[in-house]
Amino acid sequence: IAKFRSSFPAYSELLKELAALEQKGPKNLHTLLEPIFEEYGQGELAVTLMLLLARRFFGDGLRFKRDINNLADIQFSSTDEMLSLVQGQNGQTVVFLEPVSELEKTYFAKVTQTFSDQPAPAGKVYTINEAFQALTSWWTNLPIIARSSTFHTGERKALAELLSQEKTRDPFRFIKYDLLSALGQEPGVALTEDIVRQTESHLKDFKDRTEGIEHDVENQVLTQVAELFGLSSTLDVDIQEAFKSWYNNLGDSQQDQYGLWHNNDSKPLVKYIAYTDIRKLLFDTLPEAYSLGKISNWSSNNTSTLVQRIQAGMKHIEESGPNVEPPTIEYENALSQRNNQVT
C-alpha cells in the first residue's frame, strides 16, 4: 500500500481504509468513499477505477453486499455495476474484507477442478465464487436419488445435508468454512498443505460415490429380481428371458389385462409386456406403475417394496387368475372322426 502513497495518494488512502476493515468488519460503502471524494477531489469514474483495482489487489477477500443481511455477495460482470455503487444508487451497500491466503486459493482451485468438467488452463487462479458455482452446479444436476441424504452415511451424509441447503447459504462462508467443517476440519483453523490434500481426496471420493448411487440401487433391483426367478445371473438378457417365459406360460385369461380379478400388484405385469428394454421396465415403468416413481427420483430405497410388489402380482396371477383350459368337443352319432373331420 505504501508504494502508492507518493504517486497515487487517493488510491493509497482507499487501500488503507479497506485494509482496516479486517479488524472493523462491514462498513457502508458511501461512508467509506466520502473522504476520497471530498479530501482528494476524485470523480466517480476515478473512484470506480480505484475500487476495481482494489478488488484485484485484495482478491476474493474484498466483498460487497447490497445489504448487510444479503446472503450473496455482489458479482461484478461489468464496470457499470461498480459505477452504480459509487454513484450511491444503493445507499445500503456495504464492503468488508476477509483476507484469503495462498493455500485457500489452492483449496478453491481443488474444489473447482474436482466438480467441473472444464480443463484447467495453465496458471489459472480460481475464485471462491467459481468453486461455489462448480460444486453447486454439479450437485443440482444430479438425480434426486443421488441428492437424498438417505443414501449417504457418515461424512458423506454431512456433505449431502450441507449441499441441500446451498441456496440459503452465503457462498463465501459456504466454501471457506462450512464445507471444511462438514469434512471434519476445525472451524477457523488455518489450512495446511496436508489439509488441502485430504480435502481434495475426500471430495473426489464423495463425488464418485454420489454419482454411483443410482447405479448401485439399480443393481440391487436386478439382483433381487433375478433371485425371484431363481437365476444366478443378473444379465439383462437372462432376466428378460425369465419374464418372457413366465408370461408365455400363462393362460389366455391370465394374460388378459382387463380381467376384473386383477389387483394393483398384478395388473402392471400383464399390461407392460415389452421386455426388449428390461432396465426401463424395472427402473422406470414398473416402479411408476406401483406409485414408487422412477428409481432416479427415489428419496429412499424402495427396492424391497418394488420386488415384493412384483412377487405378489405374479402370485396373484398364478393363483387367482382363471386359467381356463380349451374346451373338449365331442360329437354324437358320429361315424368317424379324423383330426377336425367328422363323418
mmCIF file of C-alpha atoms in Angstrom:
data_model
loop_
_atom_site.group_PDB
_atom_site.id
_atom_site.type_symbol
_atom_site.label_atom_id
_atom_site.label_comp_id
_atom_site.label_asym_id
_atom_site.label_seq_id
_atom_site.Cartn_x
_atom_site.Cartn_y
_atom_site.Cartn_z
ATOM 1 C CA ILE A 1 0.000 0.000 0.000
ATOM 2 C CA ALA A 2 2.821 2.376 0.922
ATOM 3 C CA LYS A 3 4.287 2.235 -2.597
ATOM 4 C CA PHE A 4 1.242 4.105 -3.943
ATOM 5 C CA ARG A 5 1.407 6.904 -1.342
ATOM 6 C CA SER A 6 3.526 9.350 -3.324
ATOM 7 C CA SER A 7 2.368 8.641 -6.877
ATOM 8 C CA PHE A 8 -1.299 7.801 -6.215
ATOM 9 C CA PRO A 9 -2.240 9.111 -2.734
ATOM 10 C CA ALA A 10 -6.010 8.784 -3.170
ATOM 11 C CA TYR A 11 -5.681 5.104 -4.133
ATOM 12 C CA SER A 12 -3.233 4.520 -1.263
ATOM 13 C CA GLU A 13 -5.745 6.018 1.181
ATOM 14 C CA LEU A 14 -8.533 3.861 -0.217
ATOM 15 C CA LEU A 15 -6.416 0.710 0.162
ATOM 16 C CA LYS A 16 -5.581 1.724 3.739
ATOM 17 C CA GLU A 17 -9.254 2.218 4.597
ATOM 18 C CA LEU A 18 -10.171 -1.109 3.033
ATOM 19 C CA ALA A 19 -7.336 -2.956 4.791
ATOM 20 C CA ALA A 20 -8.590 -1.580 8.134
ATOM 21 C CA LEU A 21 -11.916 -3.369 7.578
ATOM 22 C CA GLU A 22 -10.221 -6.634 8.508
ATOM 23 C CA GLN A 23 -10.491 -5.584 12.139
ATOM 24 C CA LYS A 24 -13.557 -3.334 11.925
ATOM 25 C CA GLY A 25 -15.995 -5.501 9.976
ATOM 26 C CA PRO A 26 -18.514 -4.321 7.329
ATOM 27 C CA LYS A 27 -18.756 -0.625 6.524
ATOM 28 C CA ASN A 28 -21.197 1.370 4.466
ATOM 29 C CA LEU A 29 -19.586 1.959 1.077
ATOM 30 C CA HIS A 30 -20.811 5.547 0.755
ATOM 31 C CA THR A 31 -19.334 6.413 4.167
ATOM 32 C CA LEU A 32 -16.014 4.799 3.271
ATOM 33 C CA LEU A 33 -15.754 6.684 -0.032
ATOM 34 C CA GLU A 34 -16.745 10.084 1.327
ATOM 35 C CA PRO A 35 -13.198 11.255 2.186
ATOM 36 C CA ILE A 36 -11.890 10.022 -1.175
ATOM 37 C CA PHE A 37 -14.361 12.323 -2.902
ATOM 38 C CA GLU A 38 -14.041 15.283 -0.555
ATOM 39 C CA GLU A 39 -10.389 15.290 0.574
ATOM 40 C CA TYR A 40 -8.801 14.022 -2.636
ATOM 41 C CA GLY A 41 -11.233 15.553 -5.116
ATOM 42 C CA GLN A 42 -11.721 12.333 -7.073
ATOM 43 C CA GLY A 43 -14.615 11.925 -9.502
ATOM 44 C CA GLU A 44 -16.963 8.955 -9.821
ATOM 45 C CA LEU A 45 -15.094 7.340 -12.700
ATOM 46 C CA ALA A 46 -11.738 7.659 -10.933
ATOM 47 C CA VAL A 47 -13.128 6.120 -7.709
ATOM 48 C CA THR A 48 -14.773 3.335 -9.724
ATOM 49 C CA LEU A 49 -11.414 2.523 -11.326
ATOM 50 C CA MET A 50 -9.713 2.564 -7.906
ATOM 51 C CA LEU A 51 -12.271 0.143 -6.444
ATOM 52 C CA LEU A 52 -11.838 -2.218 -9.390
ATOM 53 C CA LEU A 53 -8.068 -2.107 -8.867
ATOM 54 C CA ALA A 54 -8.609 -2.686 -5.141
ATOM 55 C CA ARG A 55 -10.564 -5.855 -5.954
ATOM 56 C CA ARG A 56 -7.565 -7.114 -7.884
ATOM 57 C CA PHE A 57 -5.262 -6.083 -5.037
ATOM 58 C CA PHE A 58 -7.198 -7.867 -2.267
ATOM 59 C CA GLY A 59 -8.707 -10.658 -4.369
ATOM 60 C CA ASP A 60 -11.630 -12.715 -3.045
ATOM 61 C CA GLY A 61 -11.211 -11.208 0.410
ATOM 62 C CA LEU A 62 -12.756 -7.856 -0.629
ATOM 63 C CA ARG A 63 -16.502 -8.325 -0.716
ATOM 64 C CA PHE A 64 -19.533 -6.160 -1.429
ATOM 65 C CA LYS A 65 -23.170 -6.724 -0.469
ATOM 66 C CA ARG A 66 -26.162 -4.635 -1.494
ATOM 67 C CA ASP A 67 -27.388 -5.001 2.069
ATOM 68 C CA ILE A 68 -25.630 -6.298 5.161
ATOM 69 C CA ASN A 69 -28.298 -9.002 5.539
ATOM 70 C CA ASN A 70 -27.987 -10.314 1.963
ATOM 71 C CA LEU A 71 -26.686 -13.871 1.635
ATOM 72 C CA ALA A 72 -24.811 -13.462 -1.625
ATOM 73 C CA ASP A 73 -22.028 -11.041 -2.451
ATOM 74 C CA ILE A 74 -22.329 -8.774 -5.473
ATOM 75 C CA GLN A 75 -20.827 -10.468 -8.516
ATOM 76 C CA PHE A 76 -19.454 -7.808 -10.840
ATOM 77 C CA SER A 77 -19.748 -8.566 -14.542
ATOM 78 C CA SER A 78 -19.189 -5.039 -15.840
ATOM 79 C CA THR A 79 -17.653 -1.691 -14.846
ATOM 80 C CA ASP A 80 -21.137 -0.138 -14.867
ATOM 81 C CA GLU A 81 -22.167 -2.231 -11.859
ATOM 82 C CA MET A 82 -19.328 -0.813 -9.776
ATOM 83 C CA LEU A 83 -20.037 2.688 -11.106
ATOM 84 C CA SER A 84 -23.653 2.463 -9.940
ATOM 85 C CA LEU A 85 -22.426 1.637 -6.404
ATOM 86 C CA VAL A 86 -20.006 4.566 -6.449
ATOM 87 C CA GLN A 87 -22.834 6.848 -7.586
ATOM 88 C CA GLY A 88 -24.794 5.807 -4.498
ATOM 89 C CA GLN A 89 -27.697 4.247 -6.342
ATOM 90 C CA ASN A 90 -27.983 1.823 -3.442
ATOM 91 C CA GLY A 91 -27.217 3.555 -0.164
ATOM 92 C CA GLN A 92 -27.281 0.288 1.820
ATOM 93 C CA THR A 93 -24.244 -1.273 0.094
ATOM 94 C CA VAL A 94 -21.562 -2.456 2.494
ATOM 95 C CA VAL A 95 -17.972 -3.511 1.911
ATOM 96 C CA PHE A 96 -15.825 -5.761 4.086
ATOM 97 C CA LEU A 97 -12.500 -7.535 3.950
ATOM 98 C CA GLU A 98 -11.706 -11.095 4.912
ATOM 99 C CA PRO A 99 -8.231 -11.950 3.590
ATOM 100 C CA VAL A 100 -7.666 -15.135 1.587
ATOM 101 C CA SER A 101 -4.375 -16.999 1.909
ATOM 102 C CA GLU A 102 -2.441 -18.664 -0.909
ATOM 103 C CA LEU A 103 -3.350 -22.100 0.449
ATOM 104 C CA GLU A 104 -7.009 -21.109 0.454
ATOM 105 C CA LYS A 105 -6.661 -20.155 -3.203
ATOM 106 C CA THR A 106 -5.205 -23.616 -3.830
ATOM 107 C CA TYR A 107 -8.170 -25.114 -1.974
ATOM 108 C CA PHE A 108 -10.620 -23.111 -4.132
ATOM 109 C CA ALA A 109 -8.869 -24.449 -7.228
ATOM 110 C CA LYS A 110 -9.131 -28.055 -5.994
ATOM 111 C CA VAL A 111 -12.863 -27.697 -5.363
ATOM 112 C CA THR A 112 -13.427 -26.139 -8.797
ATOM 113 C CA GLN A 113 -11.351 -28.721 -10.658
ATOM 114 C CA THR A 114 -12.956 -31.649 -8.824
ATOM 115 C CA PHE A 115 -16.521 -30.678 -9.692
ATOM 116 C CA SER A 116 -16.013 -29.037 -13.072
ATOM 117 C CA ASP A 117 -15.660 -30.861 -16.364
ATOM 118 C CA GLN A 118 -13.700 -28.000 -17.839
ATOM 119 C CA PRO A 119 -9.930 -28.480 -18.291
ATOM 120 C CA ALA A 120 -7.814 -26.255 -16.057
ATOM 121 C CA PRO A 121 -5.858 -23.624 -18.040
ATOM 122 C CA ALA A 122 -2.215 -23.280 -17.036
ATOM 123 C CA GLY A 123 -1.752 -20.677 -14.329
ATOM 124 C CA LYS A 124 -5.486 -20.184 -13.812
ATOM 125 C CA VAL A 125 -6.351 -18.682 -10.411
ATOM 126 C CA TYR A 126 -9.819 -19.770 -9.324
ATOM 127 C CA THR A 127 -12.068 -17.574 -7.222
ATOM 128 C CA ILE A 128 -14.190 -18.674 -4.316
ATOM 129 C CA ASN A 129 -17.299 -17.959 -6.385
ATOM 130 C CA GLU A 130 -16.064 -20.273 -9.160
ATOM 131 C CA ALA A 131 -15.549 -23.000 -6.558
ATOM 132 C CA PHE A 132 -19.081 -22.474 -5.222
ATOM 133 C CA GLN A 133 -20.604 -22.476 -8.710
ATOM 134 C CA ALA A 134 -18.755 -25.631 -9.791
ATOM 135 C CA LEU A 135 -19.781 -27.562 -6.676
ATOM 136 C CA THR A 136 -23.416 -26.449 -6.538
ATOM 137 C CA SER A 137 -23.978 -26.808 -10.305
ATOM 138 C CA TRP A 138 -22.711 -30.387 -10.132
ATOM 139 C CA TRP A 139 -24.991 -31.071 -7.163
ATOM 140 C CA THR A 140 -28.188 -29.604 -8.623
ATOM 141 C CA ASN A 141 -27.732 -31.547 -11.875
ATOM 142 C CA LEU A 142 -27.680 -34.888 -10.067
ATOM 143 C CA PRO A 143 -30.825 -37.076 -9.992
ATOM 144 C CA ILE A 144 -32.944 -36.858 -6.839
ATOM 145 C CA ILE A 145 -31.767 -40.260 -5.624
ATOM 146 C CA ALA A 146 -28.139 -39.096 -5.545
ATOM 147 C CA ARG A 147 -29.029 -35.929 -3.611
ATOM 148 C CA SER A 148 -31.118 -37.693 -0.980
ATOM 149 C CA SER A 149 -29.288 -37.887 2.345
ATOM 150 C CA THR A 150 -30.921 -41.298 2.912
ATOM 151 C CA PHE A 151 -28.371 -42.860 0.568
ATOM 152 C CA HIS A 152 -25.387 -41.222 2.276
ATOM 153 C CA THR A 153 -23.666 -42.171 5.517
ATOM 154 C CA GLY A 154 -21.100 -40.608 7.830
ATOM 155 C CA GLU A 155 -19.080 -37.772 6.371
ATOM 156 C CA ARG A 156 -20.865 -38.082 3.033
ATOM 157 C CA LYS A 157 -24.217 -37.590 4.766
ATOM 158 C CA ALA A 158 -22.979 -34.359 6.368
ATOM 159 C CA LEU A 159 -21.846 -33.114 2.951
ATOM 160 C CA ALA A 160 -25.146 -34.068 1.312
ATOM 161 C CA GLU A 161 -27.128 -32.264 4.003
ATOM 162 C CA LEU A 162 -24.936 -29.164 3.639
ATOM 163 C CA LEU A 163 -25.303 -29.124 -0.143
ATOM 164 C CA SER A 164 -29.076 -29.444 0.130
ATOM 165 C CA GLN A 165 -29.011 -26.049 1.889
ATOM 166 C CA GLU A 166 -26.772 -24.284 -0.647
ATOM 167 C CA LYS A 167 -29.483 -21.836 -1.749
ATOM 168 C CA THR A 168 -29.750 -20.433 1.777
ATOM 169 C CA ARG A 169 -26.007 -20.095 2.409
ATOM 170 C CA ASP A 170 -23.530 -17.282 1.850
ATOM 171 C CA PRO A 171 -21.258 -18.661 -0.943
ATOM 172 C CA PHE A 172 -18.124 -17.202 0.681
ATOM 173 C CA ARG A 173 -18.760 -18.791 4.085
ATOM 174 C CA PHE A 174 -20.055 -21.963 2.428
ATOM 175 C CA ILE A 175 -16.742 -22.681 0.715
ATOM 176 C CA LYS A 176 -14.335 -21.147 3.215
ATOM 177 C CA TYR A 177 -15.902 -22.509 6.422
ATOM 178 C CA ASP A 178 -19.000 -24.714 6.076
ATOM 179 C CA LEU A 179 -17.588 -27.164 3.529
ATOM 180 C CA LEU A 180 -14.386 -27.666 5.513
ATOM 181 C CA SER A 181 -16.391 -28.121 8.713
ATOM 182 C CA ALA A 182 -18.535 -30.815 7.063
ATOM 183 C CA LEU A 183 -15.290 -32.578 6.142
ATOM 184 C CA GLY A 184 -14.242 -32.652 9.792
ATOM 185 C CA GLN A 185 -11.925 -29.629 9.884
ATOM 186 C CA GLU A 186 -11.964 -27.379 12.941
ATOM 187 C CA PRO A 187 -13.578 -24.006 12.116
ATOM 188 C CA GLY A 188 -11.080 -21.178 11.896
ATOM 189 C CA VAL A 189 -8.001 -23.416 11.778
ATOM 190 C CA ALA A 190 -5.527 -22.244 9.136
ATOM 191 C CA LEU A 191 -5.197 -24.504 6.114
ATOM 192 C CA THR A 192 -2.071 -26.569 5.612
ATOM 193 C CA GLU A 193 -0.904 -28.468 2.545
ATOM 194 C CA ASP A 194 -1.905 -31.741 4.228
ATOM 195 C CA ILE A 195 -5.418 -30.446 4.909
ATOM 196 C CA VAL A 196 -5.784 -29.324 1.292
ATOM 197 C CA ARG A 197 -4.656 -32.758 0.050
ATOM 198 C CA GLN A 198 -7.023 -34.567 2.420
ATOM 199 C CA THR A 199 -9.879 -32.289 1.453
ATOM 200 C CA GLU A 200 -9.315 -32.946 -2.246
ATOM 201 C CA SER A 201 -9.251 -36.709 -1.617
ATOM 202 C CA HIS A 202 -12.480 -36.613 0.425
ATOM 203 C CA LEU A 203 -14.268 -34.504 -2.177
ATOM 204 C CA LYS A 204 -13.249 -36.815 -5.030
ATOM 205 C CA ASP A 205 -14.455 -39.834 -3.048
ATOM 206 C CA PHE A 206 -17.741 -38.063 -2.274
ATOM 207 C CA LYS A 207 -18.219 -37.203 -5.956
ATOM 208 C CA ASP A 208 -17.509 -40.749 -7.166
ATOM 209 C CA ARG A 209 -19.746 -42.400 -4.557
ATOM 210 C CA THR A 210 -22.579 -39.937 -5.067
ATOM 211 C CA GLU A 211 -22.568 -40.368 -8.825
ATOM 212 C CA GLY A 212 -22.693 -44.154 -8.308
ATOM 213 C CA ILE A 213 -25.739 -44.243 -6.015
ATOM 214 C CA GLU A 214 -28.344 -44.677 -8.756
ATOM 215 C CA HIS A 215 -26.299 -47.447 -10.399
ATOM 216 C CA ASP A 216 -25.897 -49.252 -7.042
ATOM 217 C CA VAL A 217 -29.649 -49.241 -6.392
ATOM 218 C CA GLU A 218 -30.368 -50.436 -9.932
ATOM 219 C CA ASN A 219 -28.002 -53.366 -9.343
ATOM 220 C CA GLN A 220 -29.876 -54.182 -6.135
ATOM 221 C CA VAL A 221 -33.118 -54.342 -8.120
ATOM 222 C CA LEU A 222 -31.582 -56.588 -10.791
ATOM 223 C CA THR A 223 -30.135 -58.915 -8.143
ATOM 224 C CA GLN A 224 -33.410 -59.299 -6.228
ATOM 225 C CA VAL A 225 -35.483 -59.777 -9.386
ATOM 226 C CA ALA A 226 -33.006 -62.415 -10.580
ATOM 227 C CA GLU A 227 -33.394 -64.204 -7.234
ATOM 228 C CA LEU A 228 -37.178 -64.033 -7.650
ATOM 229 C CA PHE A 229 -36.846 -66.128 -10.810
ATOM 230 C CA GLY A 230 -34.166 -68.386 -9.314
ATOM 231 C CA LEU A 231 -31.478 -67.023 -11.623
ATOM 232 C CA SER A 232 -27.791 -66.996 -10.781
ATOM 233 C CA SER A 233 -27.189 -64.297 -13.401
ATOM 234 C CA THR A 234 -28.247 -60.633 -13.357
ATOM 235 C CA LEU A 235 -27.619 -60.110 -17.062
ATOM 236 C CA ASP A 236 -30.352 -58.177 -18.827
ATOM 237 C CA VAL A 237 -30.917 -60.935 -21.379
ATOM 238 C CA ASP A 238 -31.388 -63.614 -18.682
ATOM 239 C CA ILE A 239 -33.923 -61.557 -16.727
ATOM 240 C CA GLN A 240 -35.658 -60.675 -19.991
ATOM 241 C CA GLU A 241 -36.000 -64.349 -20.920
ATOM 242 C CA ALA A 242 -37.272 -65.200 -17.434
ATOM 243 C CA PHE A 243 -40.058 -62.616 -17.721
ATOM 244 C CA LYS A 244 -40.952 -63.811 -21.229
ATOM 245 C CA SER A 245 -41.062 -67.453 -20.163
ATOM 246 C CA TRP A 246 -43.259 -66.671 -17.159
ATOM 247 C CA TYR A 247 -45.692 -64.630 -19.240
ATOM 248 C CA ASN A 248 -45.849 -67.109 -22.140
ATOM 249 C CA ASN A 249 -46.728 -69.925 -19.756
ATOM 250 C CA LEU A 250 -49.817 -68.098 -18.557
ATOM 251 C CA GLY A 251 -53.204 -68.995 -19.947
ATOM 252 C CA ASP A 252 -55.082 -66.613 -22.238
ATOM 253 C CA SER A 253 -57.400 -65.469 -19.480
ATOM 254 C CA GLN A 254 -54.469 -64.934 -17.102
ATOM 255 C CA GLN A 255 -52.828 -62.699 -19.699
ATOM 256 C CA ASP A 256 -55.968 -60.571 -20.023
ATOM 257 C CA GLN A 257 -55.078 -57.176 -18.520
ATOM 258 C CA TYR A 258 -58.763 -56.225 -18.359
ATOM 259 C CA GLY A 259 -59.732 -59.144 -16.136
ATOM 260 C CA LEU A 260 -61.826 -57.947 -13.199
ATOM 261 C CA TRP A 261 -59.943 -60.254 -10.850
ATOM 262 C CA HIS A 262 -56.711 -58.219 -11.157
ATOM 263 C CA ASN A 263 -55.364 -56.144 -8.257
ATOM 264 C CA ASN A 264 -52.838 -53.272 -8.167
ATOM 265 C CA ASP A 265 -49.938 -55.727 -7.925
ATOM 266 C CA SER A 266 -50.895 -57.999 -10.788
ATOM 267 C CA LYS A 267 -52.271 -55.700 -13.483
ATOM 268 C CA PRO A 268 -48.946 -53.964 -14.387
ATOM 269 C CA LEU A 269 -47.338 -57.377 -15.003
ATOM 270 C CA VAL A 270 -49.728 -58.206 -17.852
ATOM 271 C CA LYS A 271 -50.056 -54.623 -19.086
ATOM 272 C CA TYR A 272 -46.348 -53.892 -19.635
ATOM 273 C CA ILE A 273 -45.031 -56.881 -21.547
ATOM 274 C CA ALA A 274 -42.488 -55.230 -23.853
ATOM 275 C CA TYR A 275 -39.378 -56.897 -22.446
ATOM 276 C CA THR A 276 -36.949 -55.538 -25.059
ATOM 277 C CA ASP A 277 -35.663 -52.942 -22.572
ATOM 278 C CA ILE A 278 -35.697 -54.743 -19.248
ATOM 279 C CA ARG A 279 -33.923 -51.877 -17.475
ATOM 280 C CA LYS A 280 -36.592 -49.370 -18.480
ATOM 281 C CA LEU A 281 -39.238 -51.839 -17.304
ATOM 282 C CA LEU A 282 -37.626 -52.396 -13.902
ATOM 283 C CA PHE A 283 -36.182 -48.924 -13.272
ATOM 284 C CA ASP A 284 -38.954 -46.711 -14.696
ATOM 285 C CA THR A 285 -42.160 -48.406 -15.842
ATOM 286 C CA LEU A 286 -42.961 -50.831 -13.021
ATOM 287 C CA PRO A 287 -41.842 -48.520 -10.195
ATOM 288 C CA GLU A 288 -44.125 -45.803 -11.608
ATOM 289 C CA ALA A 289 -46.974 -48.301 -12.017
ATOM 290 C CA TYR A 290 -46.591 -49.202 -8.337
ATOM 291 C CA SER A 291 -46.626 -45.491 -7.348
ATOM 292 C CA LEU A 292 -42.972 -45.605 -6.262
ATOM 293 C CA GLY A 293 -41.699 -43.308 -9.016
ATOM 294 C CA LYS A 294 -38.707 -43.872 -11.233
ATOM 295 C CA ILE A 295 -35.611 -45.074 -9.408
ATOM 296 C CA SER A 296 -33.820 -41.857 -10.361
ATOM 297 C CA ASN A 297 -36.448 -39.948 -8.352
ATOM 298 C CA TRP A 298 -36.384 -42.077 -5.209
ATOM 299 C CA SER A 299 -35.697 -40.294 -1.932
ATOM 300 C CA SER A 300 -35.495 -43.603 -0.038
ATOM 301 C CA ASN A 301 -34.569 -47.137 -1.045
ATOM 302 C CA ASN A 302 -37.762 -48.817 -2.304
ATOM 303 C CA THR A 303 -36.020 -51.859 -3.786
ATOM 304 C CA SER A 304 -37.599 -54.377 -1.394
ATOM 305 C CA THR A 305 -41.049 -52.844 -1.847
ATOM 306 C CA LEU A 306 -40.732 -52.965 -5.641
ATOM 307 C CA VAL A 307 -39.665 -56.612 -5.725
ATOM 308 C CA GLN A 308 -42.338 -57.582 -3.186
ATOM 309 C CA ARG A 309 -44.993 -55.961 -5.371
ATOM 310 C CA ILE A 310 -43.734 -57.882 -8.420
ATOM 311 C CA GLN A 311 -43.697 -61.135 -6.477
ATOM 312 C CA ALA A 312 -47.169 -60.540 -5.051
ATOM 313 C CA GLY A 313 -48.507 -59.711 -8.522
ATOM 314 C CA MET A 314 -47.077 -62.865 -10.049
ATOM 315 C CA LYS A 315 -48.506 -64.978 -7.252
ATOM 316 C CA HIS A 316 -51.946 -63.374 -7.618
ATOM 317 C CA ILE A 317 -51.992 -64.094 -11.348
ATOM 318 C CA GLU A 318 -50.851 -67.693 -10.902
ATOM 319 C CA GLU A 319 -53.251 -68.485 -8.038
ATOM 320 C CA SER A 320 -56.266 -66.234 -8.679
ATOM 321 C CA GLY A 321 -56.310 -65.794 -12.419
ATOM 322 C CA PRO A 322 -58.764 -68.145 -14.133
ATOM 323 C CA ASN A 323 -56.640 -70.452 -16.252
ATOM 324 C CA VAL A 324 -59.405 -71.851 -18.464
ATOM 325 C CA GLU A 325 -58.444 -74.953 -20.453
ATOM 326 C CA PRO A 326 -59.611 -75.163 -24.089
ATOM 327 C CA PRO A 327 -62.988 -76.985 -24.326
ATOM 328 C CA THR A 328 -63.139 -80.634 -25.362
ATOM 329 C CA ILE A 329 -65.650 -81.163 -28.190
ATOM 330 C CA GLU A 330 -67.412 -84.499 -28.563
ATOM 331 C CA TYR A 331 -69.818 -85.381 -31.406
ATOM 332 C CA GLU A 332 -72.903 -87.567 -31.002
ATOM 333 C CA ASN A 333 -73.782 -90.152 -33.669
ATOM 334 C CA ALA A 334 -70.512 -89.557 -35.494
ATOM 335 C CA LEU A 335 -69.468 -92.468 -37.660
ATOM 336 C CA SER A 336 -65.809 -91.496 -37.684
ATOM 337 C CA GLN A 337 -63.508 -88.577 -36.714
ATOM 338 C CA ARG A 338 -60.112 -87.844 -38.147
ATOM 339 C CA ASN A 339 -58.464 -84.731 -36.786
ATOM 340 C CA ASN A 340 -61.026 -81.972 -37.476
ATOM 341 C CA GLN A 341 -63.059 -84.014 -39.978
ATOM 342 C CA VAL A 342 -66.184 -85.754 -38.722
ATOM 343 C CA THR A 343 -68.452 -88.078 -40.790
#
